[in-house]
Short mmCIF file of C-alpha atoms in Angstrom, two decimals:
data_model
loop_
_atom_site.label_atom_id
_atom_site.label_comp_id
_atom_site.label_asym_id
_atom_site.label_seq_id
_atom_site.Cartn_x
_atom_site.Cartn_y
_atom_site.Cartn_z
CA MET A 449 -20.17 -36.29 20.29
CA GLN A 450 -16.84 -35.70 18.60
CA LYS A 451 -18.17 -37.21 15.38
CA PHE A 452 -21.30 -35.11 15.50
CA SER A 453 -19.39 -31.85 15.80
CA PHE A 454 -17.09 -32.87 12.94
CA ASN A 455 -20.10 -33.59 10.73
CA ARG A 456 -21.68 -30.30 11.62
CA ARG A 457 -18.51 -28.47 10.68
CA LEU A 458 -18.38 -30.30 7.36
CA VAL A 459 -21.99 -29.38 6.64
CA ILE A 460 -21.27 -25.72 7.44
CA ILE A 461 -18.25 -25.73 5.12
CA ILE A 462 -20.17 -27.32 2.26
CA VAL A 463 -23.13 -24.95 2.69
CA CYS A 464 -20.73 -21.97 2.72
CA LEU A 465 -19.04 -23.23 -0.46
CA ILE A 466 -22.33 -23.70 -2.27
CA VAL A 467 -23.67 -20.30 -1.20
CA SER A 468 -20.37 -18.69 -2.18
CA PHE A 469 -20.40 -20.18 -5.66
CA ALA A 470 -24.06 -19.34 -6.12
CA LEU A 471 -23.46 -15.71 -5.13
CA MET A 472 -20.40 -15.48 -7.37
CA THR A 473 -22.22 -16.94 -10.36
CA VAL A 474 -25.19 -14.63 -9.88
CA SER A 475 -23.03 -11.53 -9.54
CA VAL A 476 -20.94 -12.42 -12.58
CA ALA A 477 -24.11 -13.01 -14.59
CA ILE A 478 -25.52 -9.66 -13.47
CA ARG A 479 -22.24 -7.96 -14.27
CA ASN A 480 -22.19 -9.42 -17.78
CA LYS A 481 -25.83 -8.96 -18.69
CA LYS A 482 -27.57 -6.18 -16.81
CA SER A 483 -26.72 -2.53 -17.33
CA THR A 484 -26.80 -1.67 -13.62
CA PRO A 485 -26.27 -3.74 -10.48
CA PRO A 486 -29.22 -4.39 -8.10
CA LEU A 487 -30.53 -1.34 -6.28
CA ILE A 488 -29.21 -2.43 -2.87
CA GLN A 489 -25.72 -2.92 -4.25
CA GLN A 490 -25.85 0.47 -5.97
CA PHE A 491 -27.01 2.16 -2.79
CA GLY A 492 -24.32 0.47 -0.70
CA ASN A 493 -21.62 1.31 -3.21
CA ASP A 494 -22.70 4.96 -3.26
CA ILE A 495 -22.48 5.25 0.52
CA VAL A 496 -19.11 3.45 0.68
CA GLY A 497 -17.87 5.57 -2.23
CA LEU A 498 -18.79 8.79 -0.43
CA THR A 499 -16.94 7.71 2.71
CA ASP A 500 -13.97 6.59 0.67
CA ARG A 501 -13.68 10.06 -0.86
CA VAL A 502 -12.94 11.49 2.57
CA VAL A 503 -10.06 9.02 3.00
CA ALA A 504 -8.86 9.08 -0.60
CA LEU A 505 -8.72 12.86 -0.87
CA PRO A 506 -5.68 13.42 1.39
CA ALA A 507 -3.91 10.38 -0.06
CA ASN A 508 -4.36 11.48 -3.64
CA GLY A 509 -3.49 15.05 -2.69
CA LEU A 510 -0.25 13.88 -1.13
CA ASN A 511 0.51 11.88 -4.26
CA GLY A 512 -0.08 14.99 -6.38
CA SER A 513 2.28 17.16 -4.36
CA VAL A 514 5.06 14.54 -4.32
CA SER A 515 4.89 14.06 -8.07
CA ALA A 516 4.77 17.85 -8.51
CA ILE A 517 8.12 18.17 -6.73
CA SER A 518 9.73 15.39 -8.72
CA GLU A 519 8.42 16.86 -11.95
CA LEU A 520 9.86 20.25 -11.07
CA LEU A 521 13.37 18.84 -11.50
CA ASN A 522 13.16 18.23 -15.20
CA THR A 523 10.90 21.13 -16.04
CA TYR A 524 13.53 23.12 -17.92
CA GLN A 525 14.34 20.43 -20.48
CA GLU A 526 10.71 19.62 -20.91
CA ASN A 527 9.92 23.27 -21.49
CA GLN A 528 12.47 23.49 -24.30
CA GLN A 529 11.01 20.47 -26.02
CA LEU A 530 7.43 21.56 -25.54
CA LYS A 531 8.07 25.02 -27.00
CA LYS A 532 9.02 23.41 -30.28
CA GLN A 533 5.91 21.29 -30.26
CA VAL A 534 3.60 24.17 -29.41
CA SER A 535 4.41 26.10 -32.56
CA GLU A 536 3.56 23.07 -34.65
CA LEU A 537 0.46 22.40 -32.60
CA ALA A 538 -1.04 25.84 -33.24
CA GLN A 539 -0.95 25.18 -36.93
CA THR A 540 -2.54 21.76 -36.55
CA LYS A 541 -5.22 23.20 -34.31
CA VAL A 542 -6.26 25.86 -36.80
CA ARG A 543 -6.38 23.27 -39.53
CA ASP A 544 -8.37 20.98 -37.27
CA GLN A 545 -10.90 23.71 -36.58
CA THR A 546 -11.34 24.43 -40.26
CA LEU A 547 -11.77 20.77 -41.04
CA ALA A 548 -14.25 20.27 -38.20
CA LYS A 549 -16.29 23.19 -39.48
CA GLU A 550 -16.20 21.90 -43.00
CA ASN A 551 -17.12 18.46 -41.80
CA LYS A 552 -20.13 19.88 -39.97
CA GLN A 553 -21.30 21.78 -43.03
CA LEU A 554 -20.92 18.71 -45.21
CA LYS A 555 -22.86 16.62 -42.73
CA GLN A 556 -25.65 19.17 -42.73
CA GLN A 557 -25.80 19.04 -46.49
CA ILE A 558 -26.34 15.30 -46.57
CA LYS A 559 -28.58 15.52 -43.51
CA LEU A 560 -26.40 13.27 -41.39
CA ASN A 561 -26.83 14.17 -37.75
CA ASP A 562 -24.60 11.94 -35.69
CA SER A 563 -21.84 9.83 -37.12
CA LEU A 564 -19.64 7.31 -35.38
CA THR A 565 -17.01 9.86 -34.51
CA ASP A 566 -19.27 12.10 -32.42
CA TYR A 567 -18.96 11.86 -28.68
CA THR A 568 -19.01 14.07 -25.65
CA ALA A 569 -16.56 13.64 -22.82
CA ILE A 570 -17.20 13.36 -19.09
CA SER A 571 -14.05 13.82 -17.09
CA ALA A 572 -13.78 12.01 -13.79
CA ALA A 573 -11.23 11.56 -11.03
CA VAL A 574 -10.03 8.15 -9.92
CA ILE A 575 -11.01 7.60 -6.28
CA THR A 576 -9.39 4.27 -5.61
CA ARG A 577 -8.10 1.08 -7.13
CA THR A 578 -9.18 -2.49 -6.42
CA PRO A 579 -6.53 -4.12 -4.22
CA SER A 580 -6.52 -7.34 -6.21
CA SER A 581 -4.07 -8.88 -8.59
CA TRP A 582 -6.53 -10.22 -11.13
CA GLN A 583 -8.91 -7.34 -11.35
CA ASN A 584 -7.27 -4.28 -12.75
CA GLN A 585 -10.10 -2.02 -11.86
CA VAL A 586 -10.42 1.56 -10.66
CA VAL A 587 -13.36 3.40 -9.12
CA ILE A 588 -14.14 6.81 -10.63
CA ASN A 589 -16.22 9.55 -9.09
CA LYS A 590 -18.89 9.87 -11.79
CA GLY A 591 -21.90 7.62 -12.09
CA SER A 592 -25.24 7.30 -13.78
CA SER A 593 -26.32 10.72 -12.49
CA ALA A 594 -23.55 12.26 -14.60
CA GLY A 595 -24.59 10.25 -17.65
CA VAL A 596 -22.18 7.34 -17.47
CA VAL A 597 -23.58 4.14 -18.97
CA LYS A 598 -22.14 0.66 -18.75
CA ASN A 599 -19.63 -0.40 -21.43
CA MET A 600 -18.65 3.16 -22.35
CA PRO A 601 -14.97 3.49 -23.24
CA VAL A 602 -12.70 5.33 -20.83
CA MET A 603 -9.64 7.32 -21.88
CA SER A 604 -6.74 8.89 -20.09
CA GLY A 605 -4.18 11.22 -21.57
CA SER A 606 -4.02 10.39 -25.25
CA GLY A 607 -5.43 6.91 -25.34
CA LEU A 608 -7.99 4.31 -24.42
CA VAL A 609 -7.55 2.73 -20.97
CA GLY A 610 -10.64 0.63 -20.38
CA ARG A 611 -14.39 0.36 -20.24
CA VAL A 612 -17.05 1.04 -17.63
CA ALA A 613 -17.90 -2.26 -15.95
CA GLU A 614 -20.41 -1.23 -13.31
CA VAL A 615 -22.41 1.94 -12.84
CA ASN A 616 -23.76 3.25 -9.55
CA LYS A 617 -25.44 6.58 -8.92
CA THR A 618 -22.34 8.54 -7.97
CA ASN A 619 -19.42 6.29 -8.80
CA SER A 620 -18.58 3.59 -11.29
CA LYS A 621 -16.01 0.88 -11.80
CA VAL A 622 -13.69 0.93 -14.77
CA GLU A 623 -12.10 -2.27 -16.00
CA LEU A 624 -8.71 -1.47 -17.50
CA ILE A 625 -7.39 -2.95 -20.75
CA THR A 626 -4.72 -4.68 -18.68
CA ASP A 627 -7.39 -6.88 -17.13
CA ASN A 628 -7.32 -10.32 -18.70
CA ASN A 629 -10.78 -11.64 -17.96
CA ASP A 630 -13.16 -12.89 -20.61
CA ALA A 631 -14.96 -9.62 -21.25
CA ALA A 632 -12.56 -6.84 -20.30
CA ASN A 633 -10.75 -5.71 -23.40
CA ARG A 634 -12.73 -6.65 -26.45
CA PHE A 635 -12.67 -3.41 -28.36
CA ALA A 636 -13.35 -3.27 -32.09
CA VAL A 637 -10.38 -1.49 -33.62
CA SER A 638 -9.05 -0.62 -37.04
CA ILE A 639 -5.56 -0.03 -38.34
CA THR A 640 -4.69 2.11 -41.34
CA THR A 641 -1.59 0.66 -42.94
CA LYS A 642 1.13 2.62 -44.70
CA ALA A 643 -0.37 1.58 -48.03
CA GLY A 644 -3.66 3.14 -47.04
CA LYS A 645 -5.61 -0.07 -46.45
CA THR A 646 -7.87 -0.36 -43.41
CA VAL A 647 -7.68 -3.51 -41.34
CA ASN A 648 -10.46 -4.26 -38.87
CA GLY A 649 -10.22 -6.51 -35.86
CA VAL A 650 -10.92 -7.01 -32.18
CA LEU A 651 -8.48 -6.68 -29.30
CA SER A 652 -8.07 -10.03 -27.62
CA GLY A 653 -5.94 -9.71 -24.54
CA TYR A 654 -3.06 -8.18 -22.67
CA LYS A 655 0.44 -9.51 -22.30
CA SER A 656 1.51 -8.36 -18.87
CA ALA A 657 5.14 -9.46 -19.24
CA THR A 658 5.81 -6.83 -21.90
CA GLY A 659 2.91 -4.48 -21.20
CA GLN A 660 1.45 -4.86 -24.67
CA ILE A 661 -2.09 -5.27 -25.93
CA VAL A 662 -2.61 -8.38 -28.05
CA MET A 663 -4.76 -8.50 -31.17
CA ASP A 664 -5.19 -11.98 -32.52
CA ASN A 665 -6.97 -13.70 -35.42
CA LEU A 666 -6.27 -11.14 -38.12
CA THR A 667 -6.76 -12.61 -41.57
CA THR A 668 -5.47 -9.86 -43.76
CA LYS A 669 -3.03 -9.89 -46.62
CA SER A 670 -2.06 -6.24 -46.34
CA LYS A 671 1.22 -5.64 -44.63
CA ILE A 672 1.01 -4.11 -41.17
CA SER A 673 4.25 -2.51 -40.14
CA LYS A 674 5.66 -1.33 -36.84
CA GLY A 675 4.39 2.09 -35.82
CA ASP A 676 0.99 1.88 -37.53
CA LYS A 677 -1.66 3.56 -35.42
CA VAL A 678 -4.49 1.54 -33.91
CA VAL A 679 -7.79 3.35 -33.30
CA THR A 680 -11.26 2.16 -32.31
CA SER A 681 -13.41 1.45 -35.32
CA GLY A 682 -16.74 2.39 -33.79
CA LEU A 683 -18.32 -0.82 -35.03
CA GLY A 684 -20.77 -2.78 -32.95
CA GLY A 685 -21.62 -0.87 -29.82
CA VAL A 686 -21.18 2.19 -27.70
CA THR A 687 -17.54 2.90 -28.53
CA PRO A 688 -17.15 5.92 -30.82
CA LYS A 689 -14.84 5.83 -33.81
CA GLY A 690 -11.35 7.21 -33.68
CA LEU A 691 -10.21 6.77 -30.08
CA PHE A 692 -6.46 6.18 -30.07
CA VAL A 693 -5.47 2.79 -28.66
CA GLY A 694 -1.77 2.57 -29.41
CA THR A 695 0.82 1.82 -32.02
CA VAL A 696 1.76 -1.53 -33.50
CA ALA A 697 4.93 -2.87 -31.88
CA GLN A 698 5.24 -6.23 -33.55
CA SER A 699 3.39 -8.30 -36.12
CA VAL A 700 3.88 -12.05 -35.94
CA GLY A 701 2.16 -15.17 -37.24
CA SER A 702 -0.33 -16.60 -34.75
CA ASP A 703 0.23 -19.83 -32.88
CA TYR A 704 -1.18 -22.03 -35.65
CA GLY A 705 0.23 -20.00 -38.52
CA LEU A 706 -3.12 -19.27 -40.14
CA SER A 707 -3.61 -15.69 -39.09
CA THR A 708 -1.64 -12.67 -37.94
CA LYS A 709 -1.11 -11.66 -34.35
CA LEU A 710 -0.29 -8.08 -33.39
CA TYR A 711 1.34 -6.66 -30.30
CA ILE A 712 0.29 -3.09 -29.62
CA THR A 713 2.06 -0.60 -27.37
CA PRO A 714 -0.65 1.28 -25.41
CA ALA A 715 -0.83 5.01 -25.99
CA THR A 716 -0.94 5.91 -22.29
CA ASP A 717 0.75 4.71 -19.15
CA LEU A 718 -1.86 2.30 -17.83
CA SER A 719 -0.40 1.95 -14.36
CA ASP A 720 -0.72 5.58 -13.39
CA LEU A 721 -4.23 6.95 -13.71
CA ASN A 722 -5.54 10.02 -11.91
CA ILE A 723 -7.96 11.78 -14.21
CA VAL A 724 -9.88 9.84 -16.83
CA THR A 725 -12.39 10.75 -19.51
CA VAL A 726 -15.52 8.76 -20.25
CA ALA A 727 -16.55 8.99 -23.91
CA VAL A 728 -20.31 9.27 -24.30
CA THR A 729 -21.80 8.54 -27.69
CA LYS A 730 -25.05 10.18 -28.67
CA GLN A 731 -26.67 7.04 -30.04
CA MET B 394 -15.48 -6.04 28.62
CA TYR B 395 -16.06 -5.39 24.91
CA ARG B 396 -19.41 -3.73 25.41
CA LEU B 397 -18.11 -1.01 27.70
CA SER B 398 -14.81 -0.20 26.00
CA LYS B 399 -13.82 2.24 23.31
CA MET B 400 -13.13 -0.84 21.21
CA ARG B 401 -16.80 -1.10 20.34
CA PHE B 402 -16.53 1.93 18.07
CA GLY B 403 -12.79 2.01 17.56
CA PHE B 404 -12.56 -1.44 16.00
CA PRO B 405 -15.07 -0.91 13.15
CA ILE B 406 -13.69 2.58 12.45
CA GLY B 407 -10.18 1.19 12.13
CA LEU B 408 -11.47 -1.63 9.98
CA PHE B 409 -13.16 0.65 7.47
CA LEU B 410 -10.28 3.12 7.53
CA LEU B 411 -7.81 0.39 6.62
CA LEU B 412 -10.16 -0.91 3.92
CA PHE B 413 -10.06 2.49 2.25
CA ILE B 414 -6.34 2.87 2.83
CA ASP B 415 -5.83 -0.47 1.03
CA GLY B 416 -7.48 1.01 -2.04
CA SER B 417 -5.68 4.35 -1.72
CA ILE B 418 -2.28 2.65 -1.42
CA SER B 419 -3.06 0.61 -4.51
CA GLN B 420 -4.02 3.77 -6.37
CA VAL B 421 -1.20 6.04 -5.22
CA PHE B 422 1.56 3.45 -5.59
CA SER B 423 0.00 1.67 -8.57
CA ARG B 424 3.14 2.21 -10.61
CA GLN B 425 5.25 0.33 -8.06
CA MET B 426 2.74 -2.24 -6.84
CA PHE B 427 1.12 -3.25 -10.10
CA ASN B 428 4.38 -3.27 -11.97
CA ALA B 429 3.58 -6.17 -14.31
CA PRO B 430 4.19 -9.05 -14.21
CA SER B 431 4.77 -9.09 -10.44
CA VAL B 432 1.90 -7.70 -8.42
CA MET B 433 1.77 -6.72 -4.77
CA VAL B 434 -1.64 -6.59 -3.15
CA SER B 435 -2.11 -4.68 0.07
CA HIS B 436 -4.15 -6.51 2.73
CA LEU B 437 -4.17 -4.09 5.66
CA VAL B 438 -7.76 -5.11 6.50
CA VAL B 439 -6.56 -8.65 7.13
CA LEU B 440 -3.77 -7.23 9.28
CA TRP B 441 -6.32 -5.37 11.41
CA LEU B 442 -8.50 -8.49 11.78
CA VAL B 443 -5.55 -10.75 12.63
CA CYS B 444 -4.23 -8.21 15.14
CA GLY B 445 -7.73 -8.18 16.61
CA VAL B 446 -7.35 -11.89 17.35
CA LEU B 447 -3.75 -11.54 18.56
CA PHE B 448 -4.50 -8.72 21.02
CA GLU B 449 -7.99 -9.90 21.93
CA GLU B 450 -6.91 -11.77 25.10
CA ASN B 451 -10.16 -12.37 27.02
CA MET B 452 -12.21 -9.60 25.51
CA ALA B 453 -14.44 -11.74 23.21
CA MET B 454 -14.80 -9.34 20.31
CA PRO B 455 -17.34 -10.18 17.57
CA LEU B 456 -14.53 -10.52 15.02
CA VAL B 457 -16.16 -13.10 12.74
CA LYS B 458 -19.24 -10.89 12.30
CA TRP B 459 -17.16 -7.84 11.48
CA ALA B 460 -15.00 -9.90 9.13
CA ALA B 461 -18.13 -10.94 7.22
CA VAL B 462 -19.35 -7.32 7.10
CA ILE B 463 -16.05 -5.95 5.83
CA GLY B 464 -15.79 -8.87 3.38
CA ALA B 465 -19.19 -7.95 1.96
CA VAL B 466 -18.18 -4.30 1.60
CA PHE B 467 -14.92 -5.36 -0.05
CA ASP B 468 -16.80 -7.57 -2.51
CA LEU B 469 -19.37 -4.97 -3.43
CA TYR B 470 -17.21 -1.88 -3.54
CA TYR B 471 -13.87 -3.13 -4.81
CA THR B 472 -14.34 -6.28 -6.86
CA GLY B 473 -18.03 -6.25 -7.79
CA ILE B 474 -18.07 -10.05 -7.49
CA PHE B 475 -20.14 -10.87 -4.41
CA GLY B 476 -19.41 -14.01 -2.43
CA VAL B 477 -15.61 -14.26 -2.22
CA TYR B 478 -14.19 -12.17 0.60
CA ILE B 479 -17.43 -12.34 2.59
CA PHE B 480 -16.44 -15.97 3.32
CA VAL B 481 -12.65 -15.67 3.15
CA PHE B 482 -12.28 -13.00 5.87
CA PRO B 483 -14.35 -14.86 8.53
CA LEU B 484 -12.45 -18.05 7.65
CA VAL B 485 -9.17 -16.24 8.27
CA VAL B 486 -10.38 -14.99 11.65
CA TYR B 487 -11.58 -18.48 12.60
CA LEU B 488 -8.29 -20.02 11.51
CA THR B 489 -6.23 -17.43 13.37
CA ARG B 490 -8.25 -18.12 16.53
CA GLN B 491 -7.52 -21.83 16.16
CA LEU B 492 -3.81 -21.17 15.68
CA VAL B 493 -3.65 -18.74 18.59
CA SER B 494 -5.11 -21.41 20.87
CA TYR B 495 -2.08 -23.60 20.06
CA ILE B 496 0.67 -20.96 19.84
CA SER B 497 0.81 -18.13 22.32
CA PRO B 498 0.70 -14.91 20.31
CA ASN B 499 3.80 -12.74 20.20
CA PHE B 500 5.58 -10.80 17.46
CA LEU B 501 7.27 -13.77 15.79
CA SER B 502 4.44 -16.26 16.03
CA GLY B 503 2.14 -13.47 14.84
CA LEU B 504 4.33 -13.09 11.77
CA LEU B 505 4.04 -16.81 11.13
CA ILE B 506 0.27 -16.77 11.56
CA TYR B 507 -0.04 -13.74 9.29
CA PHE B 508 2.04 -15.56 6.66
CA ILE B 509 -0.44 -18.44 6.68
CA ASP B 510 -3.42 -16.06 6.61
CA ILE B 511 -2.21 -14.06 3.63
CA THR B 512 -1.44 -17.27 1.75
CA ILE B 513 -4.98 -18.49 2.39
CA VAL B 514 -6.60 -15.18 1.41
CA GLU B 515 -4.67 -15.00 -1.85
CA ALA B 516 -5.03 -18.70 -2.71
CA LEU B 517 -8.77 -18.80 -2.07
CA SER B 518 -9.46 -15.61 -4.00
CA PHE B 519 -7.34 -17.01 -6.83
CA VAL B 520 -9.33 -20.25 -6.89
CA ALA B 521 -12.59 -18.28 -6.81
CA SER B 522 -11.46 -15.98 -9.62
CA ARG B 523 -10.39 -18.94 -11.73
CA ALA B 524 -13.75 -20.61 -11.10
CA VAL B 525 -15.76 -17.66 -12.44
CA HIS B 526 -13.29 -16.86 -15.23
CA MET B 527 -12.19 -13.53 -13.79
CA THR B 528 -8.60 -14.47 -14.53
CA SER B 529 -6.73 -16.84 -16.77
CA MET B 530 -3.54 -16.80 -14.74
CA SER B 531 -1.85 -20.17 -14.33
CA GLY B 532 -1.16 -21.64 -10.89
CA SER B 533 2.61 -21.40 -11.21
CA SER B 534 2.57 -17.78 -12.33
CA PHE B 535 0.19 -17.05 -9.45
CA LEU B 536 2.76 -18.42 -7.01
CA VAL B 537 5.66 -16.49 -8.51
CA ASN B 538 4.09 -13.26 -9.67
CA THR B 539 1.35 -12.65 -7.12
CA LEU B 540 1.75 -14.68 -3.97
CA GLY B 541 5.49 -14.09 -3.52
CA PRO B 542 5.48 -10.28 -3.84
CA THR B 543 2.20 -10.01 -1.93
CA LEU B 544 3.62 -12.00 0.99
CA ALA B 545 6.77 -9.89 0.97
CA PHE B 546 4.78 -6.64 1.02
CA ASN B 547 2.30 -7.74 3.68
CA LEU B 548 4.90 -9.25 6.00
CA ALA B 549 6.85 -6.00 5.75
CA MET B 550 3.66 -4.14 6.66
CA PHE B 551 3.17 -6.50 9.60
CA VAL B 552 6.67 -5.78 10.87
CA ILE B 553 6.18 -2.03 10.51
CA LEU B 554 2.64 -1.84 11.89
CA TYR B 555 2.65 -4.53 14.61
CA PHE B 556 3.71 -2.23 17.45
CA PRO B 557 1.64 0.82 16.38
CA ILE B 558 -1.47 -1.38 16.06
CA ARG B 559 -0.77 -2.96 19.46
CA TRP B 560 -0.55 0.51 20.92
CA VAL B 561 -3.88 1.43 19.31
CA TYR B 562 -5.56 -1.73 20.63
CA ASN B 563 -4.23 -1.12 24.14
CA TRP B 564 -5.51 2.44 23.98
CA LEU B 565 -8.93 1.25 22.81
CA LYS B 566 -9.28 -1.34 25.56
#
């Protein structure tokens, strides 16, 4: 009798393991290939998301008020610095407007409707964050009903923070650049060097020890120096051109000495996200 | 009797509430908790389930079922990878029940049991994530950077919340 019950337990454990791996494999495959999860999962996520908003609202509100108080302390200094910047900004803005207008006229002349730089922005609030150490993932409160599509790039503040990994009706999951899984942070980017050359490449990972984005396998002869700006190149997919990723922190030879490896300082603080922007391309 | 007590509704409500609070804590304190490379993961849901076993006495609550339900919600809503926590949470409840049958539950033995539970939750989810290539973290850096801080955080939460949760369970009974 003892032996029988032991065998039964073993069978249960093995069946559970097999079912678990099967479910995991299926859901990873769906996540990588399909544009939306199965309808049941979407429906469930929408309901859970709605309930979560009720809980998350006071928590995020509390967070906002606490940070408001701490920010009040260094407001004066910040104000002084910002005043200087504002006067410069007004000039840049006017110039930007003129250039945008000119750009539009020129595009009309050559009958070019949408180029790689065109995108519209959907702003969304972060509801919650996945309590897990390997999935740096946040849930935002806009979904397919607001026009969010899988793989769209997500920005916060001045720079790129991640991509949309899963879309439900009213919420979606955003995988941050800091996530180191196989598909998280492969953005096509380009760097304009000080000499004016453009270097294209793909982001390849994140180094959590220093908080830097890694870009490997660059086979270029042009010299990339510290402080060069990295922006998305708009090649190959739904990412528009010209989203700011960060600045080059270090350029070293790769592990085998054949190519160049870059470390990039992200443009925004990736650990503190409250409001994000989803960039929607018109293609 | 489970069927006639407030526990029947109170337990699931607390379970879902703590599930959402887990996410909210991670979001609000993301700067402190996900301060790379060391990462603290909040597991208040596990705390609620383990406390369910510790304070169950002779009530016979359907803890394994609820653990599976909350594991499924966790998988779908938080991680998007179905099939990990739906098995890990019931396993933890089962294991805690086994341990409680050997050690009589009190504050200190509860702390010990919770230590084992958190280790199992983290280790199994690490193995699962490695298996489906959700992470490329090495085993040693998992021990140092994730398991250590996570245990510290969750044991601190156990110490802080043990008596409040016991009060809640007694009120629900």
